[in-house]
Amino acid sequence: MAEQKLIIEGGRRLEGEIAVQGAKNSVLPLLAAAVLCKGTAVLHNCPRLSDADAALRILNCLDCKCSREMSTVTVNAERMTSNEVSTQLMREMRSSIFFLGAILGRTGYCKWSMPGGCELGPRPIDLHLGALMKMGVDIKEEHGFMHCTTPKGIHGAKISLAFPSVGATENIILAAVTAKGETEIHNAAREPEIVDLSNFLNKCGARIKGAGSGAIVIEGVKELTGAEHSVIPDRIVTATYMCCAGITRGELVLSKTSYRDMSAVFPIFEQMGCSVYTYGEDCIYINARKSMKAPGKIITHVHPGFPTDAQPLFMAMTATLPGTTVFVENIFENRFRHASELNRLGARIGAEGRVAFVEGVGHLSGAEVEATDLRGGAALVTAGLAAEGVTRIGKIFHIDRGYENIEDVLRSVGASIKRN
Ligand code: EPZ
């Protein structure tokens, strides 16, 4: 089958309303958590994404019964027998590593393939493994696999993370909820997706306190039931569509979202000259009609700081703002790969290590480009919406990992975009 591309005719202002999808980075750990449930987990607001499908394939591989009805996914792990996941499945999605904690919590054994790197750099898992070993997990690395056993069962431990890793925090929680005794996580990641995971697990009978803060305490319980839960909205997808409004000087309402977790992003939109209002429980209004200017600097931090996942989108948006914007990427060591593709669209970006300089240009012009990773691909879509002429984006499988029906969503608010 010929490679799919997104074809965008730029220059059209976005106007209208977008209902934001459920959060990819919440639904993935929630699906892993379902492995621990001796009952049925019903998850609403699950976006249709290739990463979510990959997680469901892993659950099927573990003999969990999964079904999807529109945006509701049901998982029953009652009769889960296998604890082996095929290498191909494990390697398909690097972030599936938190299935390790869930499978160990449920069965006490897991053979997991050493994760490959990914487009953002080596992505080590030393913090995950160090913590699991403190909890009684023996890990033997052999022929590219980690053979994880728990000879004396998983027990609670006091864990201080050298870096507040999101995935490591989630893995520890998943291993700790049915462990013997109490687990403390210090310097835990504070991302909203961790709060969502904790809320779901507590509905299933877990005893987790402090999620969202840097100190999380989990008291192990004997077993977990199932529960019904709604996945939180995707704050990065929200920021993406806000950047699409900004770069086309349009105005959008984003509904079914949550602005509470976006406090580091709003001030940047306002510094650039956008009007941003929040109203009701879950709506954001952005108007970018006014003249805009470069925000000066954007520095990524762990939550609640400016999210690294929004960095590529803002880099696209600042490409046509008068002035210079300095980006400092503190989370990943190789997260500027989209810069060279944006330069093919006429942007003027210099990137060196963890720092990039964007010098605003009068306009972008359409070209053939390729997505380098999930958010880098979304950045090319954002830029293509404003570029004069036609932009054709290849390797859009990266984008489909995290954006549900991106072309239908953007077309619904006035973009000229199609998938061939
Ligand atoms: C999660 O990745 C997200 N993925 C990422 O979103 C997000 O960018 C990242 O958190 C940071 O917010 C999911 O939730 C599925 P980390 P994760 O562990 O857990 C280093 C997207 O676009 N590190 O917080 O892998 C690591 O190398 C994706 O949706 C270690 O050194 O992120 C990186 O530099 C991209 N050792 C930093 O920490 C470890 O054991 C942040 O990684 C683990 C991580």
Coordinates of C-alpha atoms and ligand atoms in Angstrom, one line a residue:
M1 CA 0.0 0.0 0.0
A2 CA 1.4 3.4 -1.0
E3 CA 2.6 5.4 2.0
Q4 CA -0.2 7.6 3.3
K5 CA 0.4 11.4 3.3
L6 CA -1.4 14.4 4.7
I7 CA -1.9 17.1 2.0
I8 CA -2.6 20.6 3.3
E9 CA -3.4 23.7 1.3
G10 CA -2.2 26.5 3.6
G11 CA -3.5 30.0 4.2
R12 CA -6.9 29.4 5.6
R13 CA -7.9 30.8 9.0
L14 CA -9.3 28.2 11.4
E15 CA -12.7 29.1 12.9
G16 CA -15.1 27.0 14.9
E17 CA -15.3 24.5 17.8
I18 CA -13.3 21.4 18.5
A19 CA -14.2 18.8 21.1
V20 CA -10.9 17.6 22.5
Q21 CA -10.1 13.8 22.6
G22 CA -9.2 11.8 25.7
A23 CA -5.5 11.9 26.8
K24 CA -3.2 9.4 25.1
N25 CA -0.8 9.5 28.0
S26 CA -3.5 8.7 30.4
V27 CA -5.3 5.9 28.5
L28 CA -2.1 3.9 28.0
P29 CA -1.3 3.5 31.7
L30 CA -5.0 3.0 32.5
L31 CA -5.1 0.1 30.0
A32 CA -2.0 -1.4 31.7
A33 CA -3.7 -0.9 35.1
A34 CA -6.7 -3.0 33.9
V35 CA -4.3 -6.0 34.1
L36 CA -4.3 -5.7 37.8
C37 CA -8.2 -5.8 38.1
K38 CA -9.9 -9.0 39.0
G39 CA -13.0 -7.5 37.5
T40 CA -14.1 -5.5 34.5
A41 CA -12.5 -2.1 33.8
V42 CA -14.7 0.3 31.7
L43 CA -12.9 3.3 30.3
H44 CA -14.8 6.1 28.7
N45 CA -13.4 8.9 26.4
C46 CA -10.7 6.5 25.0
P47 CA -9.4 8.1 21.8
R48 CA -9.0 6.0 18.7
L49 CA -5.2 6.0 18.4
S50 CA -2.7 3.5 17.1
D51 CA -0.9 3.6 20.5
A52 CA -4.2 2.7 22.2
D53 CA -4.7 -0.1 19.7
A54 CA -1.1 -1.3 20.4
A55 CA -2.0 -1.4 24.1
L56 CA -5.1 -3.4 23.4
R57 CA -3.1 -5.9 21.4
I58 CA -0.8 -6.3 24.4
L59 CA -3.8 -7.0 26.6
N60 CA -5.2 -9.5 24.1
C61 CA -1.7 -11.2 24.1
L62 CA -2.1 -11.5 27.9
D63 CA -5.5 -13.3 27.5
C64 CA -7.4 -10.2 28.7
K65 CA -10.9 -9.8 27.1
C66 CA -11.1 -6.4 25.4
S67 CA -13.8 -4.7 23.5
R68 CA -14.4 -1.2 22.2
E69 CA -17.8 0.5 21.7
M70 CA -17.2 4.0 20.2
S71 CA -15.0 5.7 22.7
T72 CA -15.6 3.2 25.5
V73 CA -13.1 0.4 26.0
T74 CA -13.9 -2.6 28.3
V75 CA -11.2 -4.9 29.6
N76 CA -11.7 -8.0 31.7
A77 CA -8.5 -9.4 33.0
E78 CA -10.2 -11.9 35.4
R79 CA -8.9 -15.0 33.5
M80 CA -5.6 -13.5 32.5
T81 CA -3.2 -16.5 32.1
S82 CA -0.3 -15.4 30.0
N83 CA 2.5 -13.0 31.2
E84 CA 4.4 -13.1 27.9
V85 CA 4.1 -10.3 25.4
S86 CA 5.5 -10.9 21.9
T87 CA 8.7 -9.1 21.1
Q88 CA 7.2 -7.3 18.2
L89 CA 4.4 -5.9 20.4
M90 CA 6.8 -4.9 23.1
R91 CA 9.0 -3.0 20.7
E92 CA 6.1 -1.5 18.8
M93 CA 5.5 1.1 21.5
R94 CA 8.4 2.2 23.7
S95 CA 6.0 3.6 26.3
S96 CA 4.5 0.1 26.9
I97 CA 7.2 -0.4 29.6
F98 CA 4.7 0.3 32.3
F99 CA 2.9 -2.9 31.4
L100 CA 6.0 -4.4 33.2
G101 CA 4.9 -3.1 36.6
A102 CA 1.3 -4.2 36.0
I103 CA 2.2 -7.7 34.8
L104 CA 4.6 -8.2 37.7
G105 CA 1.9 -6.9 40.1
R106 CA -0.6 -9.4 38.8
T107 CA 1.6 -12.5 38.1
G108 CA 5.0 -12.0 39.7
Y109 CA 6.9 -12.9 36.5
C110 CA 7.5 -11.1 33.2
K111 CA 9.9 -11.5 30.3
W112 CA 10.3 -8.1 28.7
S113 CA 12.3 -7.1 25.7
M114 CA 15.0 -4.5 26.3
P115 CA 13.3 -1.3 24.8
G116 CA 14.8 0.1 21.7
G117 CA 15.7 3.8 21.7
C118 CA 13.2 6.0 20.1
E119 CA 13.1 9.2 18.0
L120 CA 13.6 11.3 21.2
G121 CA 17.0 9.9 22.2
P122 CA 18.0 6.7 24.1
R123 CA 15.1 6.8 26.5
P124 CA 16.7 4.6 29.3
I125 CA 14.7 2.7 31.8
D126 CA 17.2 2.7 34.7
L127 CA 14.8 4.5 37.0
H128 CA 12.1 1.9 36.3
L129 CA 14.3 -1.1 36.9
G130 CA 16.1 0.4 40.0
A131 CA 12.8 1.0 41.7
L132 CA 11.4 -2.5 40.8
M133 CA 14.5 -4.1 42.1
K134 CA 14.0 -2.3 45.4
M135 CA 10.5 -3.8 45.5
G136 CA 11.9 -7.3 45.3
V137 CA 12.0 -7.9 41.6
D138 CA 15.0 -9.9 40.3
I139 CA 16.0 -8.8 36.8
K140 CA 18.3 -10.9 34.6
E141 CA 19.2 -9.5 31.2
E142 CA 19.8 -12.2 28.6
H143 CA 19.7 -12.3 24.8
G144 CA 18.0 -8.8 24.7
F145 CA 15.4 -9.7 27.2
M146 CA 14.8 -8.9 30.9
H147 CA 13.7 -12.0 32.8
C148 CA 11.9 -10.4 35.8
T149 CA 11.0 -12.7 38.7
T150 CA 9.7 -12.0 42.2
P151 CA 11.1 -14.9 44.4
K152 CA 9.6 -13.4 47.6
G153 CA 6.8 -11.5 46.0
I154 CA 6.7 -7.8 45.4
H155 CA 7.0 -5.7 48.6
G156 CA 6.7 -2.0 49.4
A157 CA 9.8 0.2 49.4
K158 CA 10.9 3.8 49.9
I159 CA 12.0 5.1 46.5
S160 CA 13.5 8.4 45.6
L161 CA 13.6 9.1 41.9
A162 CA 16.8 10.8 40.6
F163 CA 14.5 12.4 38.0
P164 CA 10.7 12.7 38.2
S165 CA 10.1 10.3 35.4
V166 CA 6.5 10.0 34.3
G167 CA 6.8 6.4 33.2
A168 CA 8.8 5.3 36.2
T169 CA 6.3 6.8 38.6
E170 CA 3.5 5.0 36.8
N171 CA 5.4 1.7 36.8
I172 CA 6.1 1.9 40.5
I173 CA 2.4 2.7 41.3
L174 CA 1.3 -0.3 39.1
A175 CA 3.7 -2.6 40.9
A176 CA 3.0 -1.2 44.4
V177 CA -0.9 -1.3 44.5
T178 CA -1.1 -5.0 45.3
A179 CA 2.4 -5.3 46.8
K180 CA 3.0 -6.4 50.5
G181 CA 3.3 -3.3 52.6
E182 CA 3.7 0.4 51.9
T183 CA 5.6 2.1 49.0
E184 CA 6.7 5.7 49.1
I185 CA 7.8 7.5 46.0
H186 CA 9.8 10.7 46.5
N187 CA 10.5 13.2 43.7
A188 CA 7.6 11.5 41.9
A189 CA 6.3 13.0 38.6
R190 CA 3.3 15.3 39.1
E191 CA 1.7 15.0 35.6
P192 CA -2.1 15.0 35.5
E193 CA -2.1 11.6 33.8
I194 CA -0.6 10.2 37.1
V195 CA -3.5 11.7 39.0
D196 CA -5.9 10.1 36.5
L197 CA -4.2 6.7 37.0
S198 CA -4.3 7.0 40.8
N199 CA -8.0 8.0 40.7
F200 CA -8.9 5.0 38.6
L201 CA -6.9 2.6 40.8
N202 CA -8.4 4.0 44.0
K203 CA -11.9 3.3 42.4
C204 CA -10.7 -0.3 42.1
G205 CA -9.9 -0.5 45.8
A206 CA -6.2 0.7 45.7
R207 CA -4.9 3.0 48.5
I208 CA -2.9 5.7 46.8
K209 CA -2.3 9.1 48.4
G210 CA -0.5 12.2 47.1
A211 CA -0.7 11.7 43.3
G212 CA 0.0 15.0 41.6
S213 CA 2.5 15.9 44.3
G214 CA 6.1 14.9 44.5
A215 CA 5.4 12.5 47.3
I216 CA 3.1 9.5 46.7
V217 CA 2.3 6.8 49.2
I218 CA 0.8 3.5 48.2
E219 CA -0.5 1.0 50.7
G220 CA -0.6 -2.4 49.1
V221 CA -4.0 -4.2 49.1
K222 CA -4.9 -7.8 48.4
E223 CA -6.7 -7.4 45.2
L224 CA -8.4 -4.9 42.9
T225 CA -11.9 -5.0 41.5
G226 CA -12.8 -3.4 38.2
A227 CA -14.3 0.1 37.9
E228 CA -15.8 2.6 35.5
H229 CA -13.7 5.7 34.6
S230 CA -13.6 8.6 32.2
V231 CA -10.1 9.4 30.7
I232 CA -9.1 13.0 31.3
P233 CA -8.9 15.3 28.2
D234 CA -5.6 15.5 26.3
R235 CA -3.8 18.7 27.3
I236 CA -1.2 18.4 24.5
V237 CA -3.8 17.9 21.8
T238 CA -5.6 21.0 23.3
A239 CA -2.3 23.0 23.0
T240 CA -1.8 21.7 19.5
Y241 CA -5.1 23.0 18.2
M242 CA -4.6 26.3 20.0
C243 CA -1.3 26.6 18.1
C244 CA -3.2 25.8 14.9
A245 CA -5.6 28.7 15.7
G246 CA -2.6 30.9 16.5
I247 CA -0.6 30.2 13.4
T248 CA -3.6 30.8 11.1
R249 CA -4.6 33.9 13.0
G250 CA -7.9 32.3 13.6
E251 CA -10.3 31.7 16.5
L252 CA -11.4 28.5 18.1
V253 CA -13.4 27.1 21.0
L254 CA -12.0 24.0 22.5
S255 CA -14.6 22.0 24.4
K256 CA -14.4 18.8 26.5
T257 CA -11.0 19.9 27.7
S258 CA -9.5 20.9 31.0
Y259 CA -7.6 24.1 31.3
R260 CA -6.6 23.5 34.9
D261 CA -3.5 21.5 33.8
M262 CA -2.4 24.1 31.2
S263 CA -1.3 27.0 33.4
A264 CA 2.2 27.0 32.0
V265 CA 1.0 27.2 28.4
F266 CA -1.6 30.0 28.5
P267 CA 0.9 32.8 29.4
I268 CA 2.9 32.1 26.3
F269 CA -0.2 32.5 24.1
E270 CA -0.9 35.8 25.8
Q271 CA 2.7 36.9 25.4
M272 CA 2.3 36.2 21.7
G273 CA -0.8 38.4 21.5
C274 CA -3.5 35.8 21.6
S275 CA -6.7 36.4 23.7
V276 CA -7.4 33.2 25.7
Y277 CA -10.4 32.8 27.9
T278 CA -11.7 29.8 29.8
Y279 CA -15.3 29.3 30.6
G280 CA -17.7 26.7 32.0
E281 CA -16.2 23.4 33.2
D282 CA -14.3 22.5 30.1
C283 CA -14.1 25.2 27.5
I284 CA -11.2 27.3 26.2
Y285 CA -11.6 30.2 23.7
I286 CA -8.6 31.4 21.8
N287 CA -8.5 34.4 19.4
A288 CA -5.4 35.1 17.4
R289 CA -6.7 37.9 15.3
K290 CA -4.6 40.6 16.8
S291 CA -1.0 41.3 15.6
M292 CA 1.3 38.7 17.1
K293 CA 4.9 38.7 18.3
A294 CA 7.5 36.2 19.3
P295 CA 7.3 35.3 23.1
G296 CA 11.1 35.6 23.6
K297 CA 11.8 32.3 25.3
I298 CA 10.2 28.9 25.9
I299 CA 11.8 26.5 28.4
T300 CA 10.5 23.0 29.0
H301 CA 10.2 21.6 32.5
V302 CA 8.5 18.7 34.3
H303 CA 4.9 19.4 35.2
P304 CA 3.6 21.9 36.2
G305 CA 6.2 23.7 34.0
F306 CA 5.9 24.1 30.2
P307 CA 5.4 20.6 28.8
T308 CA 8.1 19.2 26.5
D309 CA 5.3 17.6 24.4
A310 CA 4.1 21.1 23.4
Q311 CA 7.6 22.4 22.4
P312 CA 7.4 21.3 18.8
L313 CA 4.0 22.8 18.3
F314 CA 5.1 26.2 19.7
M315 CA 8.2 26.0 17.6
A316 CA 6.0 25.8 14.5
M317 CA 3.8 28.6 15.7
T318 CA 6.7 31.0 16.5
A319 CA 8.2 30.4 13.0
T320 CA 6.1 33.2 11.5
L321 CA 6.1 35.6 14.5
P322 CA 8.2 38.8 14.2
G323 CA 11.2 38.5 16.5
T324 CA 13.4 35.7 17.9
T325 CA 12.3 32.8 20.2
V326 CA 14.8 30.8 22.2
F327 CA 13.7 27.2 23.1
V328 CA 15.5 25.3 25.8
E329 CA 14.5 21.6 25.9
N330 CA 15.3 20.3 29.4
I331 CA 13.5 16.9 29.3
F332 CA 14.7 15.1 26.2
E333 CA 18.2 15.3 24.7
N334 CA 17.1 14.9 21.1
R335 CA 13.8 16.7 20.6
F336 CA 14.5 19.3 17.9
R337 CA 14.4 16.8 14.9
H338 CA 11.4 18.6 13.6
A339 CA 13.4 21.9 13.2
S340 CA 15.0 20.8 10.0
E341 CA 11.7 19.8 8.5
L342 CA 10.2 23.1 9.5
N343 CA 13.1 24.8 7.8
R344 CA 12.1 23.0 4.6
L345 CA 8.9 25.0 4.9
G346 CA 10.9 28.2 5.0
A347 CA 11.3 28.6 8.8
R348 CA 14.6 29.9 10.1
I349 CA 15.6 27.7 13.0
G350 CA 19.0 26.9 14.4
A351 CA 19.2 24.0 16.9
E352 CA 22.2 22.9 18.9
G353 CA 21.9 20.3 21.7
R354 CA 19.2 21.4 24.0
V355 CA 18.8 25.0 22.6
A356 CA 17.1 26.2 19.5
F357 CA 16.7 29.7 18.0
V358 CA 13.7 30.6 15.9
E359 CA 13.9 33.8 13.9
G360 CA 10.4 34.7 12.7
V361 CA 9.9 34.9 8.9
G362 CA 7.2 36.7 6.9
H363 CA 5.7 33.5 5.6
L364 CA 6.2 29.8 5.2
S365 CA 5.9 28.0 1.9
G366 CA 4.5 24.6 1.2
A367 CA 6.9 21.7 0.6
E368 CA 7.4 17.9 0.9
V369 CA 8.2 17.1 4.5
E370 CA 8.3 14.0 6.8
A371 CA 7.2 13.6 10.3
T372 CA 10.1 12.7 12.6
D373 CA 8.0 11.7 15.7
L374 CA 4.6 12.2 17.1
R375 CA 4.7 15.9 18.2
G376 CA 7.2 16.8 15.5
G377 CA 4.7 15.5 13.0
A378 CA 1.9 17.6 14.5
A379 CA 4.2 20.6 14.3
L380 CA 4.5 20.1 10.5
V381 CA 0.7 20.0 10.3
T382 CA 0.5 23.2 12.3
A383 CA 3.1 24.9 10.0
G384 CA 1.4 23.5 6.8
L385 CA -1.8 25.2 7.8
A386 CA -0.1 28.6 7.4
A387 CA 2.3 27.8 4.6
E388 CA 1.6 29.3 1.2
G389 CA 0.7 26.6 -1.3
V390 CA 0.6 22.8 -0.7
T391 CA 2.5 20.9 2.0
R392 CA 2.7 17.1 1.8
I393 CA 3.6 15.3 5.0
G394 CA 5.0 11.7 4.9
K395 CA 5.4 9.2 7.8
I396 CA 2.1 10.3 9.3
F397 CA 1.9 7.0 11.2
H398 CA 3.8 9.0 13.8
I399 CA 0.9 11.5 14.0
D400 CA -1.7 8.8 14.2
R401 CA -0.1 7.5 17.4
G402 CA -1.5 10.5 19.3
Y403 CA -4.1 12.4 17.3
E404 CA -7.5 11.0 16.6
N405 CA -8.7 11.9 13.1
I406 CA -6.5 14.9 12.8
E407 CA -7.6 15.8 9.3
D408 CA -11.3 15.5 10.0
V409 CA -10.9 17.7 13.1
L410 CA -9.0 20.4 11.3
R411 CA -11.2 20.2 8.2
S412 CA -14.3 20.8 10.5
V413 CA -12.9 24.2 11.4
G414 CA -11.9 25.3 7.9
A415 CA -8.6 23.8 7.0
S416 CA -8.0 22.4 3.6
I417 CA -6.4 19.0 4.5
K418 CA -6.8 15.5 3.3
R419 CA -5.2 12.1 3.7
N420 CA -4.3 10.4 0.4
Ligands
EPZ1 C1 6.1 10.3 29.1 O1 7.2 9.6 28.6 C2 5.2 10.6 28.0 N1 4.7 9.4 27.3 C3 5.9 11.5 26.9 O2 5.0 11.9 25.9 C4 6.4 12.8 27.6 O3 7.1 13.6 26.7 C5 7.2 12.4 28.9 O4 6.5 11.6 29.7 C6 7.6 13.7 29.7 O5 6.5 14.4 30.1 C7 3.7 8.7 27.9 O6 3.2 9.1 28.9 C8 3.3 7.5 27.2 P1 10.0 10.3 31.3 P2 8.3 8.9 29.5 O7 10.2 8.9 31.9 O8 7.6 8.3 30.7 C9 14.7 10.2 31.3 C10 4.3 12.2 23.7 O9 4.6 12.9 22.8 N2 14.6 8.9 31.9 O10 9.4 11.3 32.2 O11 9.1 8.0 28.7 C11 14.3 10.1 29.8 O12 15.4 9.7 29.0 C12 5.3 11.4 24.6 O13 3.1 11.9 24.0 C13 15.8 8.3 32.4 O14 16.8 8.8 32.3 O15 9.1 10.2 30.0 C14 13.9 11.5 29.5 O16 15.1 12.3 29.2 C15 6.7 11.7 24.1 N3 15.6 7.0 33.0 C16 13.3 12.0 30.8 O17 13.8 11.1 31.8 C17 14.4 6.4 33.1 O18 14.4 5.3 33.7 C18 11.8 12.1 30.8 O19 11.4 10.8 30.6 C19 13.3 7.0 32.6 C20 13.4 8.3 32.0

